[in-house]
Amino acid sequence: MKAKTPSDSLTIMTEIVLPNDTNNLKNLFGGQLLSWMDRCAAIAAHRHCRRIVVTASVNNVSFNQAIPQGAIVTLEAKVSRAFSSSMEVFVDVFIEDQTIAGKKSKANEAIYTFVAVDQLGNPINIPQIEPETKIEKDRYEGAMRRRQLALILSGKMDPSEATELKKLFLGEDSEKTSS
């Protein structure tokens, strides 16, 4: 199976925050943003493997900035790393100011994990990722640490097996000193 680049999965969605999308403070409901991010990430995951994908987890959501009613919201999703059947997808959320300049600024982000499945719902193998840009390479490297941490927290991995986390916390020579 030929490896793909994150840009192969790029998905861009644009929404406008309408009154029924807002809370009492006239800001976008967090749940509405999560729904938009999940859809955008699912399309990116599908574009990567061209198979049915299901959301396995929402690993991180950062609501850094409130998004007001009337705002134009752009979501950009890309697969950051692929494992055997699962893939991590980053979603960046931008808002466009209402001036003539229309400047976009990053407001929020999320990391989702999807699993590719066959028609019976069984996991299937997917193409690997070859990151190209600096941010893609950084996200690719971080994905293994995030995966190992999730596996440890779920009881599916012994902390002593988390090689990438050891490197992060104990330094590059942790493998040599623990042997």
PDB file of C-alpha atoms in Angstrom, residues 4-178:
ATOM      1  CA  LYS A   4       0.224   9.243   1.412  1.00  0.00           C
ATOM      2  CA  THR A   5       0.934  12.780   2.570  1.00  0.00           C
ATOM      3  CA  PRO A   6      -1.196  14.730   5.041  1.00  0.00           C
ATOM      4  CA  SER A   7      -2.190  17.109   2.229  1.00  0.00           C
ATOM      5  CA  ASP A   8      -3.878  14.165   0.456  1.00  0.00           C
ATOM      6  CA  SER A   9      -6.457  14.175   3.242  1.00  0.00           C
ATOM      7  CA  LEU A  10      -6.878  17.949   3.585  1.00  0.00           C
ATOM      8  CA  THR A  11     -10.491  18.846   4.243  1.00  0.00           C
ATOM      9  CA  ILE A  12     -11.727  22.415   4.561  1.00  0.00           C
ATOM     10  CA  MET A  13     -15.233  23.256   5.747  1.00  0.00           C
ATOM     11  CA  THR A  14     -16.700  26.703   6.245  1.00  0.00           C
ATOM     12  CA  GLU A  15     -19.704  27.496   8.428  1.00  0.00           C
ATOM     13  CA  ILE A  16     -21.427  30.629   9.677  1.00  0.00           C
ATOM     14  CA  VAL A  17     -22.529  30.840  13.307  1.00  0.00           C
ATOM     15  CA  LEU A  18     -26.303  31.337  13.249  1.00  0.00           C
ATOM     16  CA  PRO A  19     -28.492  32.231  16.258  1.00  0.00           C
ATOM     17  CA  ASN A  20     -29.608  28.597  16.765  1.00  0.00           C
ATOM     18  CA  ASP A  21     -25.906  27.587  17.045  1.00  0.00           C
ATOM     19  CA  THR A  22     -25.293  29.838  20.055  1.00  0.00           C
ATOM     20  CA  ASN A  23     -25.566  29.800  23.835  1.00  0.00           C
ATOM     21  CA  ASN A  24     -26.977  32.533  26.118  1.00  0.00           C
ATOM     22  CA  LEU A  25     -23.813  34.600  25.611  1.00  0.00           C
ATOM     23  CA  LYS A  26     -24.361  34.513  21.823  1.00  0.00           C
ATOM     24  CA  ASN A  27     -21.246  32.389  21.323  1.00  0.00           C
ATOM     25  CA  LEU A  28     -21.060  29.117  19.420  1.00  0.00           C
ATOM     26  CA  PHE A  29     -22.094  26.079  21.471  1.00  0.00           C
ATOM     27  CA  GLY A  30     -19.079  23.865  22.185  1.00  0.00           C
ATOM     28  CA  GLY A  31     -21.148  20.844  21.170  1.00  0.00           C
ATOM     29  CA  GLN A  32     -21.906  22.382  17.783  1.00  0.00           C
ATOM     30  CA  LEU A  33     -18.213  23.024  17.193  1.00  0.00           C
ATOM     31  CA  LEU A  34     -17.436  19.415  18.216  1.00  0.00           C
ATOM     32  CA  SER A  35     -19.981  18.182  15.669  1.00  0.00           C
ATOM     33  CA  TRP A  36     -18.441  20.289  12.896  1.00  0.00           C
ATOM     34  CA  MET A  37     -14.941  19.137  13.854  1.00  0.00           C
ATOM     35  CA  ASP A  38     -15.987  15.469  13.922  1.00  0.00           C
ATOM     36  CA  ARG A  39     -17.480  15.703  10.433  1.00  0.00           C
ATOM     37  CA  CYS A  40     -14.465  17.532   9.026  1.00  0.00           C
ATOM     38  CA  ALA A  41     -12.058  15.042  10.631  1.00  0.00           C
ATOM     39  CA  ALA A  42     -14.122  12.075   9.390  1.00  0.00           C
ATOM     40  CA  ILE A  43     -13.919  13.333   5.813  1.00  0.00           C
ATOM     41  CA  ALA A  44     -10.140  13.774   6.136  1.00  0.00           C
ATOM     42  CA  ALA A  45      -9.817  10.235   7.538  1.00  0.00           C
ATOM     43  CA  HIS A  46     -11.942   8.852   4.694  1.00  0.00           C
ATOM     44  CA  ARG A  47      -9.857  10.720   2.111  1.00  0.00           C
ATOM     45  CA  HIS A  48      -6.720   9.149   3.560  1.00  0.00           C
ATOM     46  CA  CYS A  49      -7.856   5.529   3.356  1.00  0.00           C
ATOM     47  CA  ARG A  50     -10.915   5.671   1.054  1.00  0.00           C
ATOM     48  CA  ARG A  51     -12.755   3.351   3.423  1.00  0.00           C
ATOM     49  CA  ILE A  52     -15.521   3.591   6.012  1.00  0.00           C
ATOM     50  CA  VAL A  53     -14.160   5.298   9.136  1.00  0.00           C
ATOM     51  CA  VAL A  54     -15.520   5.523  12.661  1.00  0.00           C
ATOM     52  CA  THR A  55     -14.586   7.935  15.412  1.00  0.00           C
ATOM     53  CA  ALA A  56     -12.584   6.043  18.035  1.00  0.00           C
ATOM     54  CA  SER A  57     -11.794   8.960  20.341  1.00  0.00           C
ATOM     55  CA  VAL A  58     -11.617  12.685  20.736  1.00  0.00           C
ATOM     56  CA  ASN A  59      -8.130  12.953  22.189  1.00  0.00           C
ATOM     57  CA  ASN A  60      -7.920  16.668  22.793  1.00  0.00           C
ATOM     58  CA  VAL A  61     -10.096  19.719  22.313  1.00  0.00           C
ATOM     59  CA  SER A  62      -8.879  23.210  23.038  1.00  0.00           C
ATOM     60  CA  PHE A  63     -11.562  25.870  23.239  1.00  0.00           C
ATOM     61  CA  ASN A  64      -9.105  28.767  23.268  1.00  0.00           C
ATOM     62  CA  GLN A  65     -11.386  31.511  22.002  1.00  0.00           C
ATOM     63  CA  ALA A  66     -15.141  32.046  22.050  1.00  0.00           C
ATOM     64  CA  ILE A  67     -16.680  32.173  18.588  1.00  0.00           C
ATOM     65  CA  PRO A  68     -19.398  34.832  18.355  1.00  0.00           C
ATOM     66  CA  GLN A  69     -22.693  34.715  16.508  1.00  0.00           C
ATOM     67  CA  GLY A  70     -22.249  35.771  12.899  1.00  0.00           C
ATOM     68  CA  ALA A  71     -18.631  34.625  12.726  1.00  0.00           C
ATOM     69  CA  ILE A  72     -17.397  32.759   9.687  1.00  0.00           C
ATOM     70  CA  VAL A  73     -15.678  29.593  10.892  1.00  0.00           C
ATOM     71  CA  THR A  74     -13.232  27.597   8.780  1.00  0.00           C
ATOM     72  CA  LEU A  75     -12.182  24.118   9.852  1.00  0.00           C
ATOM     73  CA  GLU A  76      -9.106  22.479   8.343  1.00  0.00           C
ATOM     74  CA  ALA A  77      -8.434  18.793   8.998  1.00  0.00           C
ATOM     75  CA  LYS A  78      -5.538  16.548   7.974  1.00  0.00           C
ATOM     76  CA  VAL A  79      -4.402  13.084   8.957  1.00  0.00           C
ATOM     77  CA  SER A  80      -1.266  13.567  11.051  1.00  0.00           C
ATOM     78  CA  ARG A  81      -0.264   9.903  11.435  1.00  0.00           C
ATOM     79  CA  ALA A  82      -1.542   6.511  10.375  1.00  0.00           C
ATOM     80  CA  PHE A  83      -1.016   3.293  12.305  1.00  0.00           C
ATOM     81  CA  SER A  84      -2.202  -0.140  11.159  1.00  0.00           C
ATOM     82  CA  SER A  85      -5.954   0.594  11.058  1.00  0.00           C
ATOM     83  CA  SER A  86      -6.244   3.817  13.056  1.00  0.00           C
ATOM     84  CA  MET A  87      -5.260   7.350  12.219  1.00  0.00           C
ATOM     85  CA  GLU A  88      -4.881  10.581  14.121  1.00  0.00           C
ATOM     86  CA  VAL A  89      -6.515  13.664  12.597  1.00  0.00           C
ATOM     87  CA  PHE A  90      -5.753  17.264  13.578  1.00  0.00           C
ATOM     88  CA  VAL A  91      -8.485  19.864  13.171  1.00  0.00           C
ATOM     89  CA  ASP A  92      -7.566  23.550  13.229  1.00  0.00           C
ATOM     90  CA  VAL A  93     -10.417  26.037  13.668  1.00  0.00           C
ATOM     91  CA  PHE A  94     -10.111  29.579  12.338  1.00  0.00           C
ATOM     92  CA  ILE A  95     -12.437  32.548  12.576  1.00  0.00           C
ATOM     93  CA  GLU A  96     -12.568  35.310  10.031  1.00  0.00           C
ATOM     94  CA  ASP A  97     -12.924  38.857  11.279  1.00  0.00           C
ATOM     95  CA  GLN A  98     -15.820  40.892   9.925  1.00  0.00           C
ATOM     96  CA  THR A  99     -13.651  43.690   8.496  1.00  0.00           C
ATOM     97  CA  ILE A 100     -12.887  44.273   4.844  1.00  0.00           C
ATOM     98  CA  ALA A 101      -9.479  42.653   5.399  1.00  0.00           C
ATOM     99  CA  GLY A 102     -11.174  39.395   6.446  1.00  0.00           C
ATOM    100  CA  LYS A 103      -8.165  38.320   8.497  1.00  0.00           C
ATOM    101  CA  LYS A 104      -8.300  34.722   9.750  1.00  0.00           C
ATOM    102  CA  SER A 105      -7.039  33.774  13.193  1.00  0.00           C
ATOM    103  CA  LYS A 106      -6.802  30.391  14.880  1.00  0.00           C
ATOM    104  CA  ALA A 107      -9.431  30.022  17.589  1.00  0.00           C
ATOM    105  CA  ASN A 108      -9.467  26.335  18.517  1.00  0.00           C
ATOM    106  CA  GLU A 109      -8.078  22.902  17.669  1.00  0.00           C
ATOM    107  CA  ALA A 110      -8.791  19.248  18.265  1.00  0.00           C
ATOM    108  CA  ILE A 111      -7.224  15.844  17.775  1.00  0.00           C
ATOM    109  CA  TYR A 112      -9.421  12.915  16.794  1.00  0.00           C
ATOM    110  CA  THR A 113      -8.664   9.236  16.246  1.00  0.00           C
ATOM    111  CA  PHE A 114     -10.508   7.254  13.587  1.00  0.00           C
ATOM    112  CA  VAL A 115     -10.427   3.574  12.677  1.00  0.00           C
ATOM    113  CA  ALA A 116     -10.947   2.305   9.137  1.00  0.00           C
ATOM    114  CA  VAL A 117     -13.358  -0.622   8.976  1.00  0.00           C
ATOM    115  CA  ASP A 118     -14.728  -3.011   6.395  1.00  0.00           C
ATOM    116  CA  GLN A 119     -18.452  -3.537   5.683  1.00  0.00           C
ATOM    117  CA  LEU A 120     -18.739  -5.775   8.763  1.00  0.00           C
ATOM    118  CA  GLY A 121     -17.131  -3.214  11.065  1.00  0.00           C
ATOM    119  CA  ASN A 122     -13.785  -5.010  11.364  1.00  0.00           C
ATOM    120  CA  PRO A 123     -10.600  -2.883  11.370  1.00  0.00           C
ATOM    121  CA  ILE A 124      -8.618  -2.915   8.127  1.00  0.00           C
ATOM    122  CA  ASN A 125      -5.106  -1.813   7.166  1.00  0.00           C
ATOM    123  CA  ILE A 126      -4.564   1.708   5.864  1.00  0.00           C
ATOM    124  CA  PRO A 127      -1.763   3.580   4.067  1.00  0.00           C
ATOM    125  CA  GLN A 128       1.021   5.154   6.112  1.00  0.00           C
ATOM    126  CA  ILE A 129       1.752   8.903   6.201  1.00  0.00           C
ATOM    127  CA  GLU A 130       4.822  10.706   4.930  1.00  0.00           C
ATOM    128  CA  PRO A 131       4.787  14.205   6.445  1.00  0.00           C
ATOM    129  CA  GLU A 132       6.254  17.026   4.365  1.00  0.00           C
ATOM    130  CA  THR A 133       6.124  20.341   6.239  1.00  0.00           C
ATOM    131  CA  LYS A 134       7.609  21.154   9.646  1.00  0.00           C
ATOM    132  CA  ILE A 135       4.212  21.259  11.361  1.00  0.00           C
ATOM    133  CA  GLU A 136       3.248  17.938   9.724  1.00  0.00           C
ATOM    134  CA  LYS A 137       6.511  16.382  10.932  1.00  0.00           C
ATOM    135  CA  ASP A 138       6.000  17.743  14.462  1.00  0.00           C
ATOM    136  CA  ARG A 139       2.429  16.427  14.600  1.00  0.00           C
ATOM    137  CA  TYR A 140       3.543  13.082  13.150  1.00  0.00           C
ATOM    138  CA  GLU A 141       6.226  12.665  15.850  1.00  0.00           C
ATOM    139  CA  GLY A 142       3.853  13.738  18.619  1.00  0.00           C
ATOM    140  CA  ALA A 143       1.201  11.268  17.490  1.00  0.00           C
ATOM    141  CA  MET A 144       3.206   8.278  18.711  1.00  0.00           C
ATOM    142  CA  ARG A 145       3.616   9.827  22.171  1.00  0.00           C
ATOM    143  CA  ARG A 146      -0.093  10.649  22.324  1.00  0.00           C
ATOM    144  CA  ARG A 147      -0.937   7.096  21.242  1.00  0.00           C
ATOM    145  CA  GLN A 148       1.356   5.514  23.810  1.00  0.00           C
ATOM    146  CA  LEU A 149      -0.093   7.697  26.567  1.00  0.00           C
ATOM    147  CA  ALA A 150      -3.650   6.747  25.558  1.00  0.00           C
ATOM    148  CA  LEU A 151      -2.728   3.042  25.533  1.00  0.00           C
ATOM    149  CA  ILE A 152      -1.157   3.324  28.992  1.00  0.00           C
ATOM    150  CA  LEU A 153      -4.188   5.156  30.403  1.00  0.00           C
ATOM    151  CA  SER A 154      -6.546   2.540  28.946  1.00  0.00           C
ATOM    152  CA  GLY A 155      -4.472  -0.297  30.415  1.00  0.00           C
ATOM    153  CA  LYS A 156      -3.506  -1.651  26.985  1.00  0.00           C
ATOM    154  CA  MET A 157       0.222  -0.864  27.313  1.00  0.00           C
ATOM    155  CA  ASP A 158       2.672  -1.235  30.152  1.00  0.00           C
ATOM    156  CA  PRO A 159       4.425   2.099  30.835  1.00  0.00           C
ATOM    157  CA  SER A 160       7.802   0.373  30.528  1.00  0.00           C
ATOM    158  CA  GLU A 161       7.019  -0.314  26.844  1.00  0.00           C
ATOM    159  CA  ALA A 162       6.350   3.353  25.987  1.00  0.00           C
ATOM    160  CA  THR A 163       9.602   4.040  24.176  1.00  0.00           C
ATOM    161  CA  GLU A 164       8.615   7.474  22.844  1.00  0.00           C
ATOM    162  CA  LEU A 165       7.410   8.675  26.236  1.00  0.00           C
ATOM    163  CA  LYS A 166      10.622   7.429  27.832  1.00  0.00           C
ATOM    164  CA  LYS A 167      12.615   9.475  25.325  1.00  0.00           C
ATOM    165  CA  LEU A 168      10.510  12.526  26.107  1.00  0.00           C
ATOM    166  CA  PHE A 169      10.777  12.293  29.886  1.00  0.00           C
ATOM    167  CA  LEU A 170      14.061  10.458  30.419  1.00  0.00           C
ATOM    168  CA  GLY A 171      16.080  11.587  27.420  1.00  0.00           C
ATOM    169  CA  GLU A 172      17.384   9.844  24.316  1.00  0.00           C
ATOM    170  CA  ASP A 173      19.606   7.420  26.242  1.00  0.00           C
ATOM    171  CA  SER A 174      16.757   5.977  28.335  1.00  0.00           C
ATOM    172  CA  GLU A 175      16.787   2.742  26.316  1.00  0.00           C
ATOM    173  CA  LYS A 176      20.484   2.172  27.001  1.00  0.00           C
ATOM    174  CA  THR A 177      20.249   2.895  30.729  1.00  0.00           C
ATOM    175  CA  SER A 178      17.131   0.786  31.317  1.00  0.00           C
TER     176      SER A 178
END
